[in-house]
Coordinates of C-alpha atoms and ligand atoms in Angstrom, one line a residue:
M10 CA 96.3 115.7 92.8
W11 CA 93.0 114.0 92.0
L12 CA 91.5 111.5 89.7
D13 CA 90.0 113.3 86.8
R14 CA 89.0 110.6 84.4
L15 CA 88.7 106.9 85.3
N16 CA 88.4 104.0 83.0
I17 CA 87.8 100.5 84.2
R18 CA 87.8 97.2 82.2
N19 CA 86.8 93.8 83.5
V20 CA 87.0 94.4 87.2
R21 CA 84.5 92.1 88.8
N22 CA 81.1 92.9 87.3
L23 CA 82.3 96.3 85.8
A24 CA 82.9 95.3 82.1
E25 CA 83.6 98.8 80.7
V26 CA 83.3 102.0 82.8
S27 CA 84.3 105.5 81.8
L28 CA 83.8 108.4 84.2
K29 CA 84.5 112.1 84.6
L30 CA 85.0 112.7 88.3
S31 CA 84.6 115.5 90.7
P32 CA 87.9 116.7 92.2
K33 CA 86.0 117.0 95.5
F34 CA 83.1 114.7 96.3
N35 CA 81.9 111.6 94.4
I36 CA 78.8 109.7 95.5
I37 CA 78.1 106.2 94.2
S38 CA 74.7 104.7 94.8
G39 CA 73.1 101.4 93.7
A40 CA 71.5 98.2 94.8
N41 CA 73.2 95.4 96.6
G42 CA 75.5 93.6 94.1
S43 CA 75.4 96.4 91.6
G44 CA 79.2 97.1 91.6
K45 CA 79.7 100.0 94.1
T46 CA 82.5 98.3 96.1
S47 CA 84.1 97.2 92.9
L48 CA 84.4 100.8 91.7
L49 CA 86.2 101.7 95.0
E50 CA 88.3 98.5 94.7
S51 CA 89.3 99.7 91.2
I52 CA 90.4 103.1 92.5
Y53 CA 92.3 101.4 95.4
L54 CA 94.0 99.0 92.9
L55 CA 95.2 101.9 90.8
S56 CA 96.4 103.8 93.9
C57 CA 98.4 101.1 95.6
G58 CA 98.5 98.1 93.3
K59 CA 96.5 95.8 95.6
S60 CA 92.9 95.2 96.8
F61 CA 91.4 95.7 100.1
R62 CA 89.2 92.6 99.6
T63 CA 91.6 89.9 98.3
H64 CA 95.2 89.1 97.7
R65 CA 94.4 87.3 94.5
F66 CA 94.2 89.4 91.4
S67 CA 92.7 86.5 89.5
N68 CA 89.6 86.7 91.6
I69 CA 89.2 90.4 90.8
A70 CA 89.3 90.1 87.0
T71 CA 85.8 89.4 85.6
Q72 CA 85.1 85.7 85.4
N73 CA 86.0 84.2 82.0
E74 CA 88.0 87.3 81.0
N75 CA 91.9 86.8 80.9
W76 CA 92.8 90.5 81.7
M77 CA 91.7 93.6 83.5
G78 CA 92.7 97.2 83.5
V79 CA 92.2 100.4 85.5
Y80 CA 93.3 103.8 84.0
A81 CA 93.1 107.3 85.1
K82 CA 94.2 110.8 84.3
L83 CA 95.6 112.5 87.4
S84 CA 95.1 116.3 87.6
G85 CA 96.4 119.0 89.9
N86 CA 96.4 122.7 90.2
N87 CA 99.0 124.3 88.0
V88 CA 100.6 121.0 87.0
R89 CA 100.4 118.9 83.8
S90 CA 98.0 115.9 84.2
I91 CA 99.6 112.5 84.5
P92 CA 98.2 109.3 82.9
I93 CA 98.4 106.3 85.1
G94 CA 97.3 102.6 84.5
L95 CA 97.4 99.2 85.9
E96 CA 96.8 96.1 83.9
Y97 CA 96.7 92.5 84.9
R98 CA 97.4 89.9 82.2
D99 CA 98.8 86.4 82.1
R100 CA 99.2 86.6 85.9
K101 CA 101.3 89.7 85.8
N102 CA 100.8 93.3 86.7
I103 CA 101.9 96.1 84.4
I104 CA 101.8 99.5 86.0
K105 CA 102.5 102.6 84.0
V106 CA 102.9 106.2 85.2
N107 CA 103.3 108.9 82.5
G108 CA 104.1 106.2 79.9
E109 CA 106.9 104.7 82.1
R110 CA 106.7 101.3 83.6
L111 CA 107.0 101.0 87.3
K112 CA 109.0 98.2 88.8
K113 CA 106.9 97.7 91.9
A114 CA 103.2 98.3 92.7
S115 CA 104.3 99.8 96.0
E116 CA 105.8 102.7 94.1
L117 CA 102.3 103.8 93.1
A118 CA 101.5 104.7 96.8
A119 CA 103.8 107.7 96.6
F120 CA 101.8 109.1 93.6
L121 CA 98.4 108.7 94.9
P122 CA 98.0 108.1 98.6
V123 CA 94.7 106.4 99.3
V124 CA 92.7 105.9 102.6
V125 CA 90.0 103.5 102.6
I126 CA 87.2 102.7 105.1
H127 CA 85.4 99.4 104.3
Q128 CA 83.3 96.7 106.0
E129 CA 86.4 95.3 107.9
S130 CA 87.9 98.7 109.0
Q131 CA 86.6 98.4 112.6
R132 CA 89.3 95.7 113.1
V133 CA 91.8 98.5 113.7
F134 CA 90.2 98.7 117.1
T135 CA 89.0 95.2 117.6
Q136 CA 91.7 92.8 116.2
S137 CA 95.3 92.1 116.4
P138 CA 98.1 94.9 116.8
K139 CA 99.3 94.3 113.1
Y140 CA 96.2 96.3 111.9
R141 CA 97.2 99.2 114.2
R142 CA 100.8 99.0 113.1
A143 CA 99.7 99.1 109.5
F144 CA 97.6 102.1 110.2
L145 CA 100.4 103.9 112.0
D146 CA 103.0 103.0 109.4
W147 CA 100.8 104.2 106.5
G148 CA 100.9 107.6 108.2
V149 CA 104.6 107.6 108.9
F150 CA 105.6 106.3 105.5
H151 CA 103.7 109.1 103.7
V152 CA 105.1 111.9 105.9
E153 CA 108.6 110.9 106.7
Q154 CA 110.7 110.4 103.6
C155 CA 113.2 107.9 105.0
F156 CA 110.9 105.7 106.9
L157 CA 110.6 103.1 104.2
S158 CA 114.2 102.4 103.9
T159 CA 114.7 102.4 107.7
W160 CA 111.8 99.9 108.0
K161 CA 113.2 97.7 105.2
H162 CA 116.6 97.6 106.8
F163 CA 115.1 96.6 110.2
N164 CA 113.0 93.9 108.6
R165 CA 116.0 92.5 106.7
S166 CA 118.2 92.5 109.9
L167 CA 115.3 90.9 111.8
K168 CA 115.0 88.1 109.3
Q169 CA 118.8 87.4 109.5
R170 CA 118.7 87.4 113.2
N171 CA 115.7 85.1 113.3
A172 CA 117.4 82.7 110.8
L173 CA 120.5 82.5 113.1
L174 CA 118.3 81.9 116.2
S175 CA 116.3 79.1 114.6
R176 CA 119.3 77.3 113.2
R177 CA 120.6 76.9 116.8
G178 CA 124.1 76.8 115.4
Q179 CA 126.8 79.4 115.0
L180 CA 125.9 82.8 116.5
S181 CA 129.2 84.6 115.6
S182 CA 127.5 87.2 113.5
I183 CA 124.6 87.9 115.8
D184 CA 126.3 91.0 117.3
H185 CA 126.4 92.6 113.9
W186 CA 122.6 92.1 113.4
N187 CA 121.9 93.2 117.0
I188 CA 123.6 96.5 116.2
E189 CA 121.8 96.9 112.8
L190 CA 118.5 96.1 114.4
S191 CA 118.9 98.5 117.4
E192 CA 119.9 101.4 115.1
N193 CA 116.9 100.9 112.9
A194 CA 114.5 100.1 115.9
N195 CA 115.3 103.4 117.6
L196 CA 114.7 105.3 114.3
I197 CA 111.4 103.5 113.7
D198 CA 110.3 104.3 117.3
A199 CA 111.3 108.0 117.0
H200 CA 109.4 108.4 113.7
R201 CA 106.3 106.7 115.1
R202 CA 106.3 108.9 118.2
H203 CA 106.8 112.0 116.2
Y204 CA 103.9 111.2 113.9
L205 CA 101.6 110.1 116.7
D206 CA 102.2 113.4 118.7
K207 CA 100.7 115.3 115.8
F208 CA 98.1 112.7 114.9
I209 CA 96.5 112.5 118.3
L210 CA 95.7 116.2 118.4
L211 CA 93.9 115.9 115.1
F212 CA 92.2 112.6 116.1
N213 CA 90.7 114.3 119.1
H214 CA 89.6 117.2 117.0
F215 CA 87.7 115.0 114.6
V216 CA 86.2 112.8 117.3
N217 CA 84.7 116.0 118.8
K218 CA 83.3 117.0 115.5
L219 CA 81.8 113.6 114.7
L220 CA 80.3 112.4 117.9
V221 CA 79.6 112.9 121.6
I222 CA 80.9 110.3 124.0
D223 CA 80.8 110.5 127.8
G224 CA 84.5 110.1 128.6
E225 CA 88.0 110.8 127.7
I226 CA 89.7 108.8 125.0
S227 CA 93.3 108.0 125.7
V228 CA 95.7 106.9 123.0
D229 CA 98.8 105.1 124.3
Y230 CA 101.6 104.0 122.2
R231 CA 103.7 101.0 123.1
R232 CA 106.9 100.7 121.2
G233 CA 107.3 96.9 121.4
W234 CA 110.0 96.8 124.2
S235 CA 110.1 98.4 127.7
E236 CA 110.5 102.2 127.8
K237 CA 113.3 101.7 130.4
E238 CA 115.3 99.3 128.4
D239 CA 118.0 100.1 125.8
Y240 CA 117.2 97.9 122.8
L241 CA 120.7 96.8 122.0
N242 CA 121.1 95.8 125.6
L243 CA 117.8 93.9 125.5
L244 CA 118.8 92.0 122.4
Q245 CA 122.0 91.0 124.0
T246 CA 120.5 90.0 127.3
S247 CA 117.5 88.1 125.8
L248 CA 119.6 86.0 123.4
E249 CA 119.1 82.8 125.3
K250 CA 115.3 83.3 125.6
D251 CA 115.1 84.3 121.9
R252 CA 117.1 81.2 121.0
V253 CA 114.6 79.0 122.9
M254 CA 111.6 80.6 121.1
G255 CA 113.5 80.6 117.8
Y256 CA 112.8 84.3 117.0
T257 CA 113.3 88.0 118.3
Q258 CA 110.5 88.4 120.7
R259 CA 110.5 92.2 121.3
G260 CA 111.1 95.2 119.1
P261 CA 109.2 97.6 116.9
H262 CA 107.6 94.7 115.1
R263 CA 105.6 94.1 118.3
A264 CA 104.5 97.8 118.8
D265 CA 100.9 98.6 119.4
I266 CA 98.5 101.5 120.2
S267 CA 95.8 101.1 122.8
F268 CA 92.7 103.2 122.6
K269 CA 90.7 103.5 125.8
I270 CA 87.7 105.4 127.1
N271 CA 87.6 105.9 130.9
G272 CA 90.2 103.2 131.1
V273 CA 88.1 100.6 129.2
P274 CA 89.2 99.4 125.7
L275 CA 87.3 101.6 123.3
H276 CA 85.6 98.8 121.3
E277 CA 84.2 97.3 124.6
Y278 CA 82.7 100.7 125.6
V279 CA 81.1 102.3 122.5
S280 CA 78.2 101.3 120.4
R281 CA 78.6 100.0 116.8
G282 CA 77.6 103.3 115.2
Q283 CA 80.0 105.2 117.5
Q284 CA 82.7 102.8 116.8
K285 CA 82.2 103.4 113.0
L286 CA 82.4 107.2 113.7
L287 CA 85.6 106.7 115.6
V288 CA 87.1 104.7 112.7
C289 CA 86.1 107.6 110.4
A290 CA 87.8 110.1 112.9
L291 CA 90.9 108.0 112.8
Y292 CA 91.3 107.9 109.1
I293 CA 90.0 111.4 108.5
A294 CA 92.7 112.7 110.9
Q295 CA 95.3 110.7 109.0
A296 CA 94.2 112.1 105.7
A297 CA 94.1 115.7 107.2
L298 CA 97.6 115.3 108.7
Y299 CA 98.9 114.0 105.3
S300 CA 97.6 117.1 103.5
Q301 CA 99.0 119.4 106.3
I302 CA 102.5 117.9 106.0
A303 CA 102.8 116.9 102.4
G304 CA 100.9 120.0 101.1
R305 CA 98.8 117.9 98.8
G306 CA 95.6 115.8 99.2
S307 CA 95.0 112.1 99.3
I308 CA 92.0 110.0 98.0
F309 CA 89.5 109.0 100.6
L310 CA 87.2 106.1 100.0
I311 CA 84.2 105.1 102.3
D312 CA 82.3 102.1 101.4
D313 CA 78.7 102.0 102.5
L314 CA 78.9 105.3 104.4
T315 CA 75.3 105.2 105.6
A316 CA 75.6 101.7 107.2
E317 CA 75.0 101.9 110.9
L318 CA 74.7 105.6 111.1
D319 CA 71.6 107.7 111.7
A320 CA 70.6 110.7 109.5
K321 CA 72.1 113.2 111.8
H322 CA 75.5 111.6 112.0
V323 CA 75.5 110.9 108.2
E324 CA 75.0 114.6 107.7
T325 CA 77.8 115.6 110.1
L326 CA 80.2 113.0 108.5
L327 CA 79.5 114.4 105.1
S328 CA 80.2 118.0 106.1
V329 CA 83.4 117.0 107.8
L330 CA 84.5 115.1 104.7
D331 CA 83.5 118.0 102.5
E332 CA 85.9 120.2 104.4
L333 CA 88.9 117.9 103.8
D334 CA 91.5 118.9 101.2
T335 CA 91.0 115.5 99.6
Q336 CA 89.0 113.8 96.8
V337 CA 86.3 111.8 98.4
F338 CA 84.4 108.7 97.0
V339 CA 81.5 107.4 99.1
T340 CA 79.0 104.6 98.3
T341 CA 75.5 104.1 99.7
P342 CA 72.7 101.6 98.6
D343 CA 70.1 104.4 98.8
L344 CA 70.7 108.0 97.8
T345 CA 67.8 109.2 99.9
L346 CA 70.0 108.4 102.9
L347 CA 72.3 111.3 102.0
D348 CA 71.4 114.9 102.1
R349 CA 73.7 116.3 99.4
A350 CA 72.3 119.9 99.6
D351 CA 75.4 121.4 101.3
L352 CA 78.1 119.7 99.1
L353 CA 79.6 122.2 96.8
E354 CA 81.4 120.3 94.2
S355 CA 79.9 116.9 94.0
R356 CA 79.1 114.4 91.3
T357 CA 76.6 111.5 91.8
F358 CA 76.6 108.2 90.0
H359 CA 74.2 105.4 89.9
V360 CA 75.4 101.8 89.3
E361 CA 73.1 99.1 87.9
R362 CA 74.4 95.7 87.2
G363 CA 77.9 96.9 86.5
V364 CA 76.8 99.9 84.3
I365 CA 77.6 103.3 85.9
S366 CA 75.9 106.5 84.8
E367 CA 76.0 110.0 86.2
V368 CA 72.9 111.3 88.0
L369 CA 72.4 114.8 86.7
Ligands
ATP415 N1 85.4 88.0 89.4 C1 84.2 88.4 89.2 N2 83.7 88.4 88.0 C2 82.3 88.8 87.8 N3 81.5 89.2 88.8 C3 82.0 89.3 90.1 C4 83.4 88.9 90.4 N4 83.5 89.0 91.7 C5 82.4 89.5 92.2 N5 81.5 89.6 91.2 C6 80.1 90.2 91.4 O1 80.2 91.5 91.2 C7 79.0 92.2 91.8 C8 79.2 93.5 92.3 O2 79.9 93.3 93.7 P1 80.1 94.5 94.6 O3 80.6 93.9 95.9 O4 80.8 95.6 93.9 O5 78.6 95.0 94.9 P2 78.0 96.3 95.7 O6 77.3 97.2 94.8 O7 79.1 96.8 96.5 O8 77.0 95.5 96.7 P3 76.6 95.7 98.2 O9 75.7 96.9 98.4 O10 75.9 94.4 98.6 O11 77.8 95.9 99.0 C9 78.4 91.1 92.7 O12 77.2 90.6 92.1 C10 79.5 90.0 92.7 O13 78.9 88.7 92.8
MG416 MG1 79.5 96.7 98.6

């Protein structure tokens, strides 16, 4: 499905926006501070009930306004369109799909999977494992139906076990939590492996389309505890050490993926522009795998697509995005940096101080 109509009220400097969108390619241009990222942020808010810039909803609503809203009509081939909306008032979110209120913002993600590449996205290579786990789990969550409940069970058991460890008292129920943890840890590990096997093939495919690097990229998954060790056995034998630390030291909550080129961590080897293209390959592969498995597209957002890229790589990236079975939104400060000639179904918008109009 795709976003057909989009209305925004009071999101940052976007007071009132009403757009008819392309199901394929949408380009947003405008000067610094005009409202381009705010438009992507509004789409992201509607797709997963949170922002990629802040945890505070009150900072997103236009200053001196006490509410904000993002509304859209979702359309698809041979299906009835679905109205969807998110409002924030009196410090509360109200999310409605098809006129029915959703209990949790996280339920939105199942309707409208969204992939975003923004200023901070390179942290997936450069910063802590939590960003790589989040990347991996987005993919697994959207293609493996039961992953969310397994992951929730694991986290609940982990909290219980950690609470027992930190209390330094009675450990009589620890065996129960060890068993719960180990069952779910093994499932999480299996889901992640299964996903990565398919993902790595596509990642390599898009890397080769987007750039040339002199070397082999290796992608290694580490599950968070030794490959040789049974997790239940590990939990039992590491009890004393875990007790000293006050928490469960190993498990799928410590999993990581290492990306290397010729044995060197990828981000220490490639240039800034190459790193950006590799981030694009990573997320494009994820969106492509989602459409392959789920049989429907996601929404793909790239903020400041042209930053750090030369004209040739911008052109290649555009053509790769154009082939994706996905609705795409890209922003750029300068339209002349994009050659739109080959895009079949695109709409272009210009933002000026929070006012958005279509470029015809
Ligand atoms: N809560 C808010 N209320 C009103 N205006 C805000 C709020 N938060 C941010 N702004 C302003 O909204 C404007 C648009 O910001 P945005 O980040 O969308 O710009 P942009 O077009 O992406 O710029 P750039 O090209 O520099 O990335 C900025 O001038 C910013 O200061
Ligand atoms: Mg911006």
